[in-house]
Each structure stands twice: as structure tokens, then as C-alpha cells.
JSON list of C-alpha atoms in Angstrom, two decimals:
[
{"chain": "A", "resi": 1, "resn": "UNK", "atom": "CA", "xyz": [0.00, 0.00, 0.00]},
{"chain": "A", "resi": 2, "resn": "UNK", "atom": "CA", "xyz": [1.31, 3.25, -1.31]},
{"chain": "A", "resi": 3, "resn": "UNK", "atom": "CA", "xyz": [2.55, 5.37, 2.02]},
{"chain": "A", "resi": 4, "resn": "UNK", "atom": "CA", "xyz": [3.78, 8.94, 2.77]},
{"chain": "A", "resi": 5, "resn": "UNK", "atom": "CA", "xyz": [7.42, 8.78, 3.81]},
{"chain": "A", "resi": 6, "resn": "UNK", "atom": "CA", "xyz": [9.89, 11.14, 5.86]},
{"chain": "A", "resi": 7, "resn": "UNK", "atom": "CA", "xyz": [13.19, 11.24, 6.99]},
{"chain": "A", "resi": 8, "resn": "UNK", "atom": "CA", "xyz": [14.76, 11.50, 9.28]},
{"chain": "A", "resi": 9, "resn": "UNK", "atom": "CA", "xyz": [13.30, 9.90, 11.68]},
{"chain": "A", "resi": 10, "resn": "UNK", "atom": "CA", "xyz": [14.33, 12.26, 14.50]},
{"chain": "A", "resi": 11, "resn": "UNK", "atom": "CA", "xyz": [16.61, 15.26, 14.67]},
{"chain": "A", "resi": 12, "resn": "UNK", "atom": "CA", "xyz": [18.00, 17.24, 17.09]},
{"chain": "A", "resi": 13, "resn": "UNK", "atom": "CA", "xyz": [19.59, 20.53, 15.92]},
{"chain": "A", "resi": 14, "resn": "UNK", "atom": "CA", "xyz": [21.38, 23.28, 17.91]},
{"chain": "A", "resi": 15, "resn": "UNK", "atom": "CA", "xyz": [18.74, 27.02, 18.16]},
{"chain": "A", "resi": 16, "resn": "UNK", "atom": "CA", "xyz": [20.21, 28.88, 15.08]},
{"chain": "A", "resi": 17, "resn": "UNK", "atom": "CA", "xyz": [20.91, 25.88, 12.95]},
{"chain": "A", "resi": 18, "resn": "UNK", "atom": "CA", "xyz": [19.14, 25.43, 9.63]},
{"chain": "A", "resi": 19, "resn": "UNK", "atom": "CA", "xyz": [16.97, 22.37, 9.26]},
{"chain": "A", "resi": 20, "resn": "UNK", "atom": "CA", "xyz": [15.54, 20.67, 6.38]},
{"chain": "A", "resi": 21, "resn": "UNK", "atom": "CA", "xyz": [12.59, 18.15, 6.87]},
{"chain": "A", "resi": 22, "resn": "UNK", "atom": "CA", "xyz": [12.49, 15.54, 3.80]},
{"chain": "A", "resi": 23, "resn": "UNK", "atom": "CA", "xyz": [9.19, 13.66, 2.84]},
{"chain": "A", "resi": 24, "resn": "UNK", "atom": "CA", "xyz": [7.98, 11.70, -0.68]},
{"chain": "A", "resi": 25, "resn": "UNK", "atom": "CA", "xyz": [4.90, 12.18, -0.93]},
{"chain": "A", "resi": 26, "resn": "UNK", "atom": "CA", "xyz": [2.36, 9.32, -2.41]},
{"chain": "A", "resi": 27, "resn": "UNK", "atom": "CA", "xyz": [3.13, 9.64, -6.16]},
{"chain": "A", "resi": 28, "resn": "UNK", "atom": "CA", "xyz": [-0.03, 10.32, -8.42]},
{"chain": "A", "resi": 29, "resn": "UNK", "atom": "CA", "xyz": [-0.81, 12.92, -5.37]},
{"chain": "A", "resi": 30, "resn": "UNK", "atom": "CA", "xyz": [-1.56, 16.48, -6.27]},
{"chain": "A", "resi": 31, "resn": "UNK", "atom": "CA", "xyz": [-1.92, 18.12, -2.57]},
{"chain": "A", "resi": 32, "resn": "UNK", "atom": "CA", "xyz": [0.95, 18.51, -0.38]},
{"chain": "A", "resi": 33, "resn": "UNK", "atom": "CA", "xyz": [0.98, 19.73, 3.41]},
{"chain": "A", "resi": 34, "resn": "UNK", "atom": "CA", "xyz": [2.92, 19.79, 6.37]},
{"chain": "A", "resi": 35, "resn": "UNK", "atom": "CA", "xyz": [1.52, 20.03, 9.87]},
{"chain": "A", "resi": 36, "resn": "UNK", "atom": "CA", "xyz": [3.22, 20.06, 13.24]},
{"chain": "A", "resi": 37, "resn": "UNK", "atom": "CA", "xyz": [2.39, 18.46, 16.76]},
{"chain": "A", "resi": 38, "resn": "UNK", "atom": "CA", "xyz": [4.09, 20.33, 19.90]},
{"chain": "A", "resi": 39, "resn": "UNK", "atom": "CA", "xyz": [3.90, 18.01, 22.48]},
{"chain": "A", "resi": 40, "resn": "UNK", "atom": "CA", "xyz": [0.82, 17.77, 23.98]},
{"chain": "A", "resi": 41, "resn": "UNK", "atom": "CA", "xyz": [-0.95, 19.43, 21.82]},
{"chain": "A", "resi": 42, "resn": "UNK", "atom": "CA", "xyz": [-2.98, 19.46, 18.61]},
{"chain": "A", "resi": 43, "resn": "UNK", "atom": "CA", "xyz": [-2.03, 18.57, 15.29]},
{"chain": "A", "resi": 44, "resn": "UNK", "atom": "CA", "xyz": [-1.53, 22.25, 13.28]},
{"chain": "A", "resi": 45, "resn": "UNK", "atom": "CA", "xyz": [-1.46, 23.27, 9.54]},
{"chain": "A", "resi": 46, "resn": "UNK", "atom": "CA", "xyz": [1.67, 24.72, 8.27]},
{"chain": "A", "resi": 47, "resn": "UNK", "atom": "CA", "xyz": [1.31, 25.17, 5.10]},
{"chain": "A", "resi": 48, "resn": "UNK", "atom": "CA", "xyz": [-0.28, 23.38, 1.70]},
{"chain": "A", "resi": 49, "resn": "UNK", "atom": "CA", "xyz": [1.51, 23.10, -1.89]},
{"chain": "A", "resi": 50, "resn": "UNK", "atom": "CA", "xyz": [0.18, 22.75, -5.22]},
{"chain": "A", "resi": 51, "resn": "UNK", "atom": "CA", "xyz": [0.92, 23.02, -8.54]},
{"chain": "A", "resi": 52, "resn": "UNK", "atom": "CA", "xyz": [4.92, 24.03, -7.33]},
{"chain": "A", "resi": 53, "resn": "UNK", "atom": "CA", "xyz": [3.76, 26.89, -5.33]},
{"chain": "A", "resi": 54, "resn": "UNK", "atom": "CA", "xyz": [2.08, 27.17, -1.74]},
{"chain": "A", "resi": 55, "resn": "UNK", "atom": "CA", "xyz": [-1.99, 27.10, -1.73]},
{"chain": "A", "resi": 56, "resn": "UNK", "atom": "CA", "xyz": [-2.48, 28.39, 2.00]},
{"chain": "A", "resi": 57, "resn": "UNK", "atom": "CA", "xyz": [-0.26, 29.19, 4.77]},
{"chain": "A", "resi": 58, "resn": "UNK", "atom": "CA", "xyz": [-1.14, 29.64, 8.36]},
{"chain": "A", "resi": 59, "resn": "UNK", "atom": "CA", "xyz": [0.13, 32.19, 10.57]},
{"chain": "A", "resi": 60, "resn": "UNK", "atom": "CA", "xyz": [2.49, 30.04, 11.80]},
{"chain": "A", "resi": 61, "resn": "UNK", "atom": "CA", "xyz": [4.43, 29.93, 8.73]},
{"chain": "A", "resi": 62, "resn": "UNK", "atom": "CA", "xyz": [6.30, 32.31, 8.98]},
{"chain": "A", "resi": 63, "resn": "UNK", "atom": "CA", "xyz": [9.23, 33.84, 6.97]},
{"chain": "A", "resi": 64, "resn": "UNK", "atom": "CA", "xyz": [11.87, 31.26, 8.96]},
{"chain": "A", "resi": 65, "resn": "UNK", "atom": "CA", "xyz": [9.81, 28.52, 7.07]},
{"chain": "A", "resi": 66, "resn": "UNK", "atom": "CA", "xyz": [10.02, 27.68, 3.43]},
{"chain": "A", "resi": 67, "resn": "UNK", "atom": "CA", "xyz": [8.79, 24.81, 1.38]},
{"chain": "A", "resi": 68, "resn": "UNK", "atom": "CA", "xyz": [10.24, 23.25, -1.85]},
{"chain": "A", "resi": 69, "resn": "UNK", "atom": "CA", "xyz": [9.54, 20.81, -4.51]},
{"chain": "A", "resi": 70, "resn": "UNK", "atom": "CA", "xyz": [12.82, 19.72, -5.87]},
{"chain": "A", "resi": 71, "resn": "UNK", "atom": "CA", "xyz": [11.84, 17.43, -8.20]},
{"chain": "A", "resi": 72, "resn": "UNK", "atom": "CA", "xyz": [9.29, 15.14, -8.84]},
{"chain": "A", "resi": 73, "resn": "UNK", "atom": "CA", "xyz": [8.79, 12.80, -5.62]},
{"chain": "A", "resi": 74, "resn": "UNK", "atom": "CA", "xyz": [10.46, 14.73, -2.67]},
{"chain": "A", "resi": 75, "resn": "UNK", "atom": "CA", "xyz": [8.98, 17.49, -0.83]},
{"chain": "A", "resi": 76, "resn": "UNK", "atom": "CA", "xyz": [10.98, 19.20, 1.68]},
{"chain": "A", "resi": 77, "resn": "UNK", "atom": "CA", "xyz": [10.28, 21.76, 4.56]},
{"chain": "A", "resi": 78, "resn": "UNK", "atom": "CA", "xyz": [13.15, 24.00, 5.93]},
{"chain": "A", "resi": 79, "resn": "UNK", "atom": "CA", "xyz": [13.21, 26.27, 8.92]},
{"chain": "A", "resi": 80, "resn": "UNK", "atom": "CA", "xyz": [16.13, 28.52, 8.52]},
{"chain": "A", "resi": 81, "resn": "UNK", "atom": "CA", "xyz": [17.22, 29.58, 12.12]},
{"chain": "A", "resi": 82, "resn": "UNK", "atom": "CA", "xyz": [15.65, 27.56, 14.78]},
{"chain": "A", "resi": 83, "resn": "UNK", "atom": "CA", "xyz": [14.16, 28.34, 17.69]},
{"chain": "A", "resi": 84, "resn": "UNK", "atom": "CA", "xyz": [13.62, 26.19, 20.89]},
{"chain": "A", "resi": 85, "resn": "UNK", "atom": "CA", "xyz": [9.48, 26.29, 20.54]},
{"chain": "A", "resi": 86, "resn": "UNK", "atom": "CA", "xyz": [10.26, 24.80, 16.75]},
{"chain": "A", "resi": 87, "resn": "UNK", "atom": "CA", "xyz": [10.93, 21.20, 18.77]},
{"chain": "A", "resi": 88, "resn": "UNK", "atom": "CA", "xyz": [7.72, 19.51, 17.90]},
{"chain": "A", "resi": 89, "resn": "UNK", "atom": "CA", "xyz": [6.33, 16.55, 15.55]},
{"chain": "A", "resi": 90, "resn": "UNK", "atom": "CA", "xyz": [6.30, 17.76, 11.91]},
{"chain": "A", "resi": 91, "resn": "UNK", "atom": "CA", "xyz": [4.00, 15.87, 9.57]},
{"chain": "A", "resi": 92, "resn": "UNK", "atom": "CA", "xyz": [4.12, 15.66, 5.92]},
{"chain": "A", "resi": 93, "resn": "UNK", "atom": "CA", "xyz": [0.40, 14.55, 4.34]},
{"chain": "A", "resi": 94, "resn": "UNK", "atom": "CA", "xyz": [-0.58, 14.25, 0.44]},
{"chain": "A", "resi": 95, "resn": "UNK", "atom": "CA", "xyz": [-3.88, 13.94, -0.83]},
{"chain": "A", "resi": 96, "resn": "UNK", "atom": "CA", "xyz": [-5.42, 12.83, -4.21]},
{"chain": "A", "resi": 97, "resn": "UNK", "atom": "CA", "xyz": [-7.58, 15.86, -4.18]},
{"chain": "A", "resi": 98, "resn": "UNK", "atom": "CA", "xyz": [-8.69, 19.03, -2.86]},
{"chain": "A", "resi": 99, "resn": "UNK", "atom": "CA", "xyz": [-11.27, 19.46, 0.21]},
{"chain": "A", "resi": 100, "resn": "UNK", "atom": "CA", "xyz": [-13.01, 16.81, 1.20]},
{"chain": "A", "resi": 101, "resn": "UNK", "atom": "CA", "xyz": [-10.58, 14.03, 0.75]},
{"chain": "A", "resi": 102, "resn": "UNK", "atom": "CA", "xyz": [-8.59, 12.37, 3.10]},
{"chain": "A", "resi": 103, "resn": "UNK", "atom": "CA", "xyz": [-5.28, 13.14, 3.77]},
{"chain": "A", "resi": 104, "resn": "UNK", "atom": "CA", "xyz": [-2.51, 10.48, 4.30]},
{"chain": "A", "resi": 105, "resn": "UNK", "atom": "CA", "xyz": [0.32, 11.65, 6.85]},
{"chain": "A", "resi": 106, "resn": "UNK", "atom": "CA", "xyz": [3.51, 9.85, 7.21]},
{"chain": "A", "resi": 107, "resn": "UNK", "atom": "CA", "xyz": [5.12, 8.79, 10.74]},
{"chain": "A", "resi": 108, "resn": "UNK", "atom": "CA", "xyz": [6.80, 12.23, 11.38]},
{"chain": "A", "resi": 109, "resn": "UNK", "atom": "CA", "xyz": [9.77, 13.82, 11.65]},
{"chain": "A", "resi": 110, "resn": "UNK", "atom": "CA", "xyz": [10.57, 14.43, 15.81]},
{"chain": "A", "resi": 111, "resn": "UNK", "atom": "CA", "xyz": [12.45, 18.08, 15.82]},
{"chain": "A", "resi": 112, "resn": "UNK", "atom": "CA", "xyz": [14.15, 18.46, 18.92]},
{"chain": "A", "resi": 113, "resn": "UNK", "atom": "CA", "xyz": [15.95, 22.00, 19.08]},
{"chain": "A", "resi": 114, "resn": "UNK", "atom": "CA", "xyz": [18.50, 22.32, 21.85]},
{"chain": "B", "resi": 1, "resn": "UNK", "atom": "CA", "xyz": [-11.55, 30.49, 11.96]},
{"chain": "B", "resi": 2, "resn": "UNK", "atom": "CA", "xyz": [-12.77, 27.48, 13.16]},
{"chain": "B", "resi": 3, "resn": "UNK", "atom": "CA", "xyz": [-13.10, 26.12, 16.90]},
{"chain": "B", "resi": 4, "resn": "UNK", "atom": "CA", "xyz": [-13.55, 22.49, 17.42]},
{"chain": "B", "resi": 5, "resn": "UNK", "atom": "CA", "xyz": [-13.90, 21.36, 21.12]},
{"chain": "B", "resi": 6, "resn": "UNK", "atom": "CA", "xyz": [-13.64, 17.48, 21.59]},
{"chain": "B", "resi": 7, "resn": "UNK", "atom": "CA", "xyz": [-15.13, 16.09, 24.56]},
{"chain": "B", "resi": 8, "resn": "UNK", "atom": "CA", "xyz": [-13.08, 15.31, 27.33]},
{"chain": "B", "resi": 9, "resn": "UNK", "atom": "CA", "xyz": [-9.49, 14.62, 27.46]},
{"chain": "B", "resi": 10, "resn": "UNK", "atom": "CA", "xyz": [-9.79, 10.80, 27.90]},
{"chain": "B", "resi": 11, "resn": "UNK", "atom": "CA", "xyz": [-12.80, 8.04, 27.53]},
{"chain": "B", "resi": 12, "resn": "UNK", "atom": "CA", "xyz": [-12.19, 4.61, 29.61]},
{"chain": "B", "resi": 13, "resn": "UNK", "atom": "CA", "xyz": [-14.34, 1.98, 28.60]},
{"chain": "B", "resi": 14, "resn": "UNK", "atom": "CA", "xyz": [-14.40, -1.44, 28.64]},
{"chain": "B", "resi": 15, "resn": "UNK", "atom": "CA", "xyz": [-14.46, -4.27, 26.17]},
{"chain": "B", "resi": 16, "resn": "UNK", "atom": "CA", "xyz": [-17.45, -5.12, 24.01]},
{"chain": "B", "resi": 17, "resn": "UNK", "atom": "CA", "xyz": [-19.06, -1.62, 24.73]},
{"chain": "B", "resi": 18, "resn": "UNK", "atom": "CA", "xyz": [-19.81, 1.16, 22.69]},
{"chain": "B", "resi": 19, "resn": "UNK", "atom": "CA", "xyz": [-17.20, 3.75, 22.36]},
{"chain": "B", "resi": 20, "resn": "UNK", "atom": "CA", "xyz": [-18.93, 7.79, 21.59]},
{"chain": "B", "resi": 21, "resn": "UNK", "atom": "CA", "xyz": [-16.86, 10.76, 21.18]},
{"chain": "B", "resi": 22, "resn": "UNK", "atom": "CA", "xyz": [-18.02, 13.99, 20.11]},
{"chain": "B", "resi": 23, "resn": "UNK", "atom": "CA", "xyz": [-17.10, 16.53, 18.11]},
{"chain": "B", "resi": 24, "resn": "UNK", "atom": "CA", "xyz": [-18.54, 20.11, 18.21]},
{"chain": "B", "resi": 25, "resn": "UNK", "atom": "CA", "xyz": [-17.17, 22.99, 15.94]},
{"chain": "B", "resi": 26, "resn": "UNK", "atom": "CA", "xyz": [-18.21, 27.10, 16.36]},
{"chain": "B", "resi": 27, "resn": "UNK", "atom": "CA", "xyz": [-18.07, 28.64, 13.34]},
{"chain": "B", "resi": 28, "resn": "UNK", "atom": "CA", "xyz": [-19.71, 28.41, 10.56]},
{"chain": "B", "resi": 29, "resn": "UNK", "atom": "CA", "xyz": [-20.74, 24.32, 8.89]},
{"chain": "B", "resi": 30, "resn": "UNK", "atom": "CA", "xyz": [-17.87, 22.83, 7.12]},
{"chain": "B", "resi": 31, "resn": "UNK", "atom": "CA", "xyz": [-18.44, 21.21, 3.83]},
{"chain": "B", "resi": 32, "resn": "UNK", "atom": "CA", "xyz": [-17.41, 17.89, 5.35]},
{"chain": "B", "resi": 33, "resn": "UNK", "atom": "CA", "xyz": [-15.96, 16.89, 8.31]},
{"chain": "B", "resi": 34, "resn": "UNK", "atom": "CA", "xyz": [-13.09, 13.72, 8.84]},
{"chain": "B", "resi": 35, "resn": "UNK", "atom": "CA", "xyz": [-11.85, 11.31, 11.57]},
{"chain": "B", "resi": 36, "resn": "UNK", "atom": "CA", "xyz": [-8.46, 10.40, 12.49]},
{"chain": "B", "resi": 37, "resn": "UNK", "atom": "CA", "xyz": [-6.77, 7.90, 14.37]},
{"chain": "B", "resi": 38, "resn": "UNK", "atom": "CA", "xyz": [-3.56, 9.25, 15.95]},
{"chain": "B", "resi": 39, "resn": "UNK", "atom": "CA", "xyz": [-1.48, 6.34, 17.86]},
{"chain": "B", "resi": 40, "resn": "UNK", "atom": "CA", "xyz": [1.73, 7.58, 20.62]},
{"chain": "B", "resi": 41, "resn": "UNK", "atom": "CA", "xyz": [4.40, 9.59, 18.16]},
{"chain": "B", "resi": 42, "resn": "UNK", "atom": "CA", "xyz": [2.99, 8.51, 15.01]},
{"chain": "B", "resi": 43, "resn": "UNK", "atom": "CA", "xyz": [0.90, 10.38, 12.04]},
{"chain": "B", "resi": 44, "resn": "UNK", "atom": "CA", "xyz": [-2.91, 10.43, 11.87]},
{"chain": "B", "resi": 45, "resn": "UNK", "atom": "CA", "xyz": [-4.56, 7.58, 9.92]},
{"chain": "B", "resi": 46, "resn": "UNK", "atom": "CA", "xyz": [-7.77, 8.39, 8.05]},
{"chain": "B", "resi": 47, "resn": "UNK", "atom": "CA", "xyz": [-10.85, 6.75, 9.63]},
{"chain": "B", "resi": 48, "resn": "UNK", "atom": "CA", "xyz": [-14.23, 8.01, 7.52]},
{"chain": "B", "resi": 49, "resn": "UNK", "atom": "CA", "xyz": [-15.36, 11.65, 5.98]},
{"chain": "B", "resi": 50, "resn": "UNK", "atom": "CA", "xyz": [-18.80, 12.51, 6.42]},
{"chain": "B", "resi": 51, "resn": "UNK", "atom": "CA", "xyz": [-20.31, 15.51, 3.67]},
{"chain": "B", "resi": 52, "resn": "UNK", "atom": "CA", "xyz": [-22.91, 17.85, 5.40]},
{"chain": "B", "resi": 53, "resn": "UNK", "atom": "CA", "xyz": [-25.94, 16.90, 3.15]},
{"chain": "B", "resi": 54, "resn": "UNK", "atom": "CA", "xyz": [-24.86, 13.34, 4.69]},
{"chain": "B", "resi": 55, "resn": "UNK", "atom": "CA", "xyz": [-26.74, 12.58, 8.46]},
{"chain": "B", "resi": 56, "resn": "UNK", "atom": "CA", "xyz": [-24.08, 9.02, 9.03]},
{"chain": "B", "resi": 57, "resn": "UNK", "atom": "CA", "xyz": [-21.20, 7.24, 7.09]},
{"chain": "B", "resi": 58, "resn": "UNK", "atom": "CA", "xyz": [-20.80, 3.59, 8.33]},
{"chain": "B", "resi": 59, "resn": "UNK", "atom": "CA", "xyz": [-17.61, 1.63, 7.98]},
{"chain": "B", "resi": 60, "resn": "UNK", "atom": "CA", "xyz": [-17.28, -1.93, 9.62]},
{"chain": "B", "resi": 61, "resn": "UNK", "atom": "CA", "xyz": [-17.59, -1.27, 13.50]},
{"chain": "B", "resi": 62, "resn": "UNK", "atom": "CA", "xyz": [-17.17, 2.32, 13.40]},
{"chain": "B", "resi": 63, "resn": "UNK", "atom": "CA", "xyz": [-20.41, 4.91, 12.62]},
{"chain": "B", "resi": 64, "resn": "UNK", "atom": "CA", "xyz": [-19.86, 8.92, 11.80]},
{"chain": "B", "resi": 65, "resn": "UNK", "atom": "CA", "xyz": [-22.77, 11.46, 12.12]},
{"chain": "B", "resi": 66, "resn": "UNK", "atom": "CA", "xyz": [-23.15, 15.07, 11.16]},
{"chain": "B", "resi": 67, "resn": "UNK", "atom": "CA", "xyz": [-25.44, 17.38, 12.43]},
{"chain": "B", "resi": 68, "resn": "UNK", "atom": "CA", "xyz": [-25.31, 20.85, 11.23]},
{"chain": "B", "resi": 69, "resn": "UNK", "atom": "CA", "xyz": [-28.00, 22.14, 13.36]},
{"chain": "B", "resi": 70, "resn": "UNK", "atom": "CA", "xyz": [-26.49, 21.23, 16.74]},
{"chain": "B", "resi": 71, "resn": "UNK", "atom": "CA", "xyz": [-22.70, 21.83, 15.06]},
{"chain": "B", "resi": 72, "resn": "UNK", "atom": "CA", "xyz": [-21.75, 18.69, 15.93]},
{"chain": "B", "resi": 73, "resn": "UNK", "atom": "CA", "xyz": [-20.56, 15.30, 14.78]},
{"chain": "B", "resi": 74, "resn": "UNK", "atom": "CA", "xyz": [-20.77, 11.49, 16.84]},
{"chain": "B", "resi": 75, "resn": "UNK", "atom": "CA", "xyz": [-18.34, 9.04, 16.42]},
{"chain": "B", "resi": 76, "resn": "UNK", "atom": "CA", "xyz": [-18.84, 5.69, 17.93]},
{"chain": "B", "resi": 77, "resn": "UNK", "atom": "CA", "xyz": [-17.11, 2.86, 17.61]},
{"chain": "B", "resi": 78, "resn": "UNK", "atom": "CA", "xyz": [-19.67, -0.36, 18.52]},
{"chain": "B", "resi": 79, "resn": "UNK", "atom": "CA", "xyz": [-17.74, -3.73, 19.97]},
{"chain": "B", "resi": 80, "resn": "UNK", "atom": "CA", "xyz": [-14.84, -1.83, 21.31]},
{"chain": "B", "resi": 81, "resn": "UNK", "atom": "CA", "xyz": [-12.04, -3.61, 21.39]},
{"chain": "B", "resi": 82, "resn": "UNK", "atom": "CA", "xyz": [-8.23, -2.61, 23.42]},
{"chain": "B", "resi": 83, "resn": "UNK", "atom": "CA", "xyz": [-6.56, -2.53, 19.84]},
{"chain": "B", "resi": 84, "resn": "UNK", "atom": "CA", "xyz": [-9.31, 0.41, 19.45]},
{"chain": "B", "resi": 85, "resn": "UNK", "atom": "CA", "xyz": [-7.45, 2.23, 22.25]},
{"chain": "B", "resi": 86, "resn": "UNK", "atom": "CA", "xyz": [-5.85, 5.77, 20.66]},
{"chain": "B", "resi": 87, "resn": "UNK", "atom": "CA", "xyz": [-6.51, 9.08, 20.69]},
{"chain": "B", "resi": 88, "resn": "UNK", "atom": "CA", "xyz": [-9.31, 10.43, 17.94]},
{"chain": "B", "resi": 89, "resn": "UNK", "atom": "CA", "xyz": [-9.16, 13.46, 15.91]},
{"chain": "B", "resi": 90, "resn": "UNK", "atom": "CA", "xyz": [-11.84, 15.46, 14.84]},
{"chain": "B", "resi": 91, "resn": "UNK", "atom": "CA", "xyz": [-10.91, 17.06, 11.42]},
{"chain": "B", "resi": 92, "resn": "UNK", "atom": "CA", "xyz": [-12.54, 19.71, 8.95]},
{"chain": "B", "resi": 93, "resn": "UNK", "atom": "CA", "xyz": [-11.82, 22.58, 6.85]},
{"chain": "B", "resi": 94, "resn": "UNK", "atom": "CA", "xyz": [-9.76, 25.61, 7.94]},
{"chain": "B", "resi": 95, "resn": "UNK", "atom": "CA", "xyz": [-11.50, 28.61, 6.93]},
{"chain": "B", "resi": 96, "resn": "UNK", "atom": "CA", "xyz": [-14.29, 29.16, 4.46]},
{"chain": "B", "resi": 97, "resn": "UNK", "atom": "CA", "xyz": [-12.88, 28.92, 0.96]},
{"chain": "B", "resi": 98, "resn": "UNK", "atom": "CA", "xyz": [-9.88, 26.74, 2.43]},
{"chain": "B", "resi": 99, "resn": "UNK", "atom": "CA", "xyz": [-9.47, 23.32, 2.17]},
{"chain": "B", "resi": 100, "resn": "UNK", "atom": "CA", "xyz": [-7.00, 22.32, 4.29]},
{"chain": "B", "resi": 101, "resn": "UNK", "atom": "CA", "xyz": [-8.00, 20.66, 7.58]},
{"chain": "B", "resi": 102, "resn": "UNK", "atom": "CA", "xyz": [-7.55, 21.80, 11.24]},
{"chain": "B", "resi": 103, "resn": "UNK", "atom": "CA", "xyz": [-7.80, 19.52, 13.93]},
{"chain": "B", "resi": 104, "resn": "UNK", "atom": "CA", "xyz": [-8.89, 19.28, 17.44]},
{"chain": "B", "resi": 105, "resn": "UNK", "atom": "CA", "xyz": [-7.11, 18.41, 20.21]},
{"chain": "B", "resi": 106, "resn": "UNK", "atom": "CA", "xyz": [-8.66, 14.61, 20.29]},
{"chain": "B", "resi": 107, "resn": "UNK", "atom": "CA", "xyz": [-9.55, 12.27, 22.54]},
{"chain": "B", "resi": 108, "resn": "UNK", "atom": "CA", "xyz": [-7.88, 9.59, 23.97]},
{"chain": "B", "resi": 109, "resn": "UNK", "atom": "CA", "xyz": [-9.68, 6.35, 23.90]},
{"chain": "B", "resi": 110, "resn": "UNK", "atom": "CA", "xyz": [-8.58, 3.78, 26.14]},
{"chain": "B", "resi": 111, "resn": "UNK", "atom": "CA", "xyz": [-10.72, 0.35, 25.73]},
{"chain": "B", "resi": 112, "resn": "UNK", "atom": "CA", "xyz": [-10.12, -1.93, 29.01]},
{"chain": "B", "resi": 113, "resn": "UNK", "atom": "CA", "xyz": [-10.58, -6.17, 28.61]}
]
């Protein structure tokens, strides 16, 4: 069964460091997102890519964030200077459609800022 | 932008009963609304989406319902079993005109034998 993937697994990364967050998305997907998890808490929208350019951003995203396409199966999100309240869960999800389909997420990438 | 308040933190139940969690949004009626499964550090799984001119979506033990008057959607989960044990996410649209989800904060399910 066709599956979202990301790497790494974990990461820990010293506060200033840049940081780049790889997933493949499932491959006749047209929707890309990624989400992030503090712990504890809910699971919340970054940021959603379409066509090679970003659909909708939350206010989260800011401009330390940037997402990429590189080429035609990876997907990557980078966070240029970290900052301790970056440590979190970060999700990648695809979906087939717009709206009201589901989204598959992959197992996460755990961000641990130090 | 959306609020969605799920009920309670955590729901113990035991074995063979019927498992109800609630959903219950603020705003304005999404177009649809979707259920999660989230187990300890991994992704949310896709359970069943429910459109708002539908009232219930079934699928195997679990059963989804939508009402737009009350702002609020059901999920049960009939026969519970401890594999069933997780926490539940409550999923719909953003912001009118988006369509990417936001989530609530979920309940955790734990299903005793």
C-alpha cells in the first residue's frame, strides 16, 4: 500500500541551525501539506503546496519557514534559524484531491531543538 | 476560523461496549468533516469523511454522524475492542474557501478487557 514517507526519523539541531525536513509524498498525489504536533498538543497546519507553489499558509508559517519541490517525488520543509518552541512533531500529508478528501500523513519527523 | 472542542481529554471503557466521542465545531458548517486515528508519536490515519448533506457514514464497527443544526458530529465505535485504544481526531476545513484541515485536540480512547 502506497505510504507517505519522511526522513529522518528524528533530529535534534542546535537554536540557530538550519533544518531541512524531507518527505515523498504518495506519487499520483496532487496536494501537499505539512503540519506540526508540539507536544501535547494538537495537530496544526503549516502550510499546503500545489501546482509548485504554496496554496495556503497559516500564521504560523512564517518567513523562517520555506517549502520546496525539488523534483518530482520529494517534498521538503526548511526552517532557517531555529528556535527552541520549533521542537515539535512535523508531519508531511498528500492527498489525491482538494477538500473533502482524506489526507494520508507519514510517521513524522521528531524536531528536537536544543 | 474554526473552533472544534472534543469532549473530554480521555474516555475509559471497557471491552465489548460502545465507544462515543463527540465533536462540536463554532463557526460556521464545514463542507465535510473527517476522523483520524492518531497512535503515541505517530501520524494520523484516516478513519471516515462525512459531507454535510450526509446525516451518518458507516464503515465496519465504526459509525460517523453530522449534524449541522447542533454543530456537531458522533463518532462511535460499537464492539470496542483494546486494539481500538488511541486518541481520535476530529478534522474539517480551515477557513471558508480553504481546504486544508484543522484539527482538534482529540480524545484519547482507552478500551479496558
Amino acid at each position: 500500500e502506497p505510504e507517505v514517507t519522511q526522513t529522518p526519523s528524528h533530529q535534534v539541531t542546535q537554536m540557530g541551525q538550519e533544518v531541512i525536513l524531507r518527505c515523498v509524498p504518495i506519487s499520483n498525489h496532487l496536494y501537499f501539506y505539512w503540519y506540526r504536533q508540539i507536544l501535547g498538543q494538537k495537530v496544526e497546519f503549516l502550510v499546503s503546496f500545489y501546482n509548485n507553489e504554496i496554496s495556503e499558509k497559516s500564521e504560523i508559517f512564517d518567513d523562517q519557514f520555506s517549502v520546496e519541490r525539488p523534483d518530482g517525488s520529494n517534498f521538503t520543509l526548511k526552517i532557517r534559524s531555529t528556535k527552541l518552541e520549533d521542537s515539535a512533531m512535523y508531519f508531511c500529508a498528500s492527498s489525491p484531491g482538494q477538500g473533502n478528501t482524506e489526507a494520508f500523513f507519514g510517521q513524522g519527523t521528531r524536531l528536537t531543538v536544543v | 476560523s474554526q473552533k472544534i472542542e472534543q469532549n473530554s481529554e480521555a474516555l475509559n471503557i471497557q471491552e465489548g461496549k460502545t465507544a462515543t466521542l463527540t465533536c462540536n465545531y463554532t463557526n460556521y458548517s464545514p463542507a465535510y468533516l473527517q476522523w483520524y486515528r492518531q497512535d503515541p508519536g505517530r501520524g494520523p490515519v484516516f478513519l471516515l469523511l462525512i459531507r454535510e448533506n450526509e446525516k451518518e457514514k458507516r464503515k465496519e464497527r465504526l459509525k460517523v454522524t453530522f449534524d449541522t443544526t447542533l454543530k456537531q458530529s458522533l463518532f462511535h465505535i460499537t464492539a470496542s475492542q483494546p486494539a481500538d485504544s488511541a486518541t481520535y481526531l476530529c478534522a474539517l476545513d480551515i477557513e471558508i474557501g480553504y481546504s486544508t484541515l484543522t484539527f482538534g485536540k482529540g480524545t484519547m480512547l482507552l478500551v479496558s478487557p
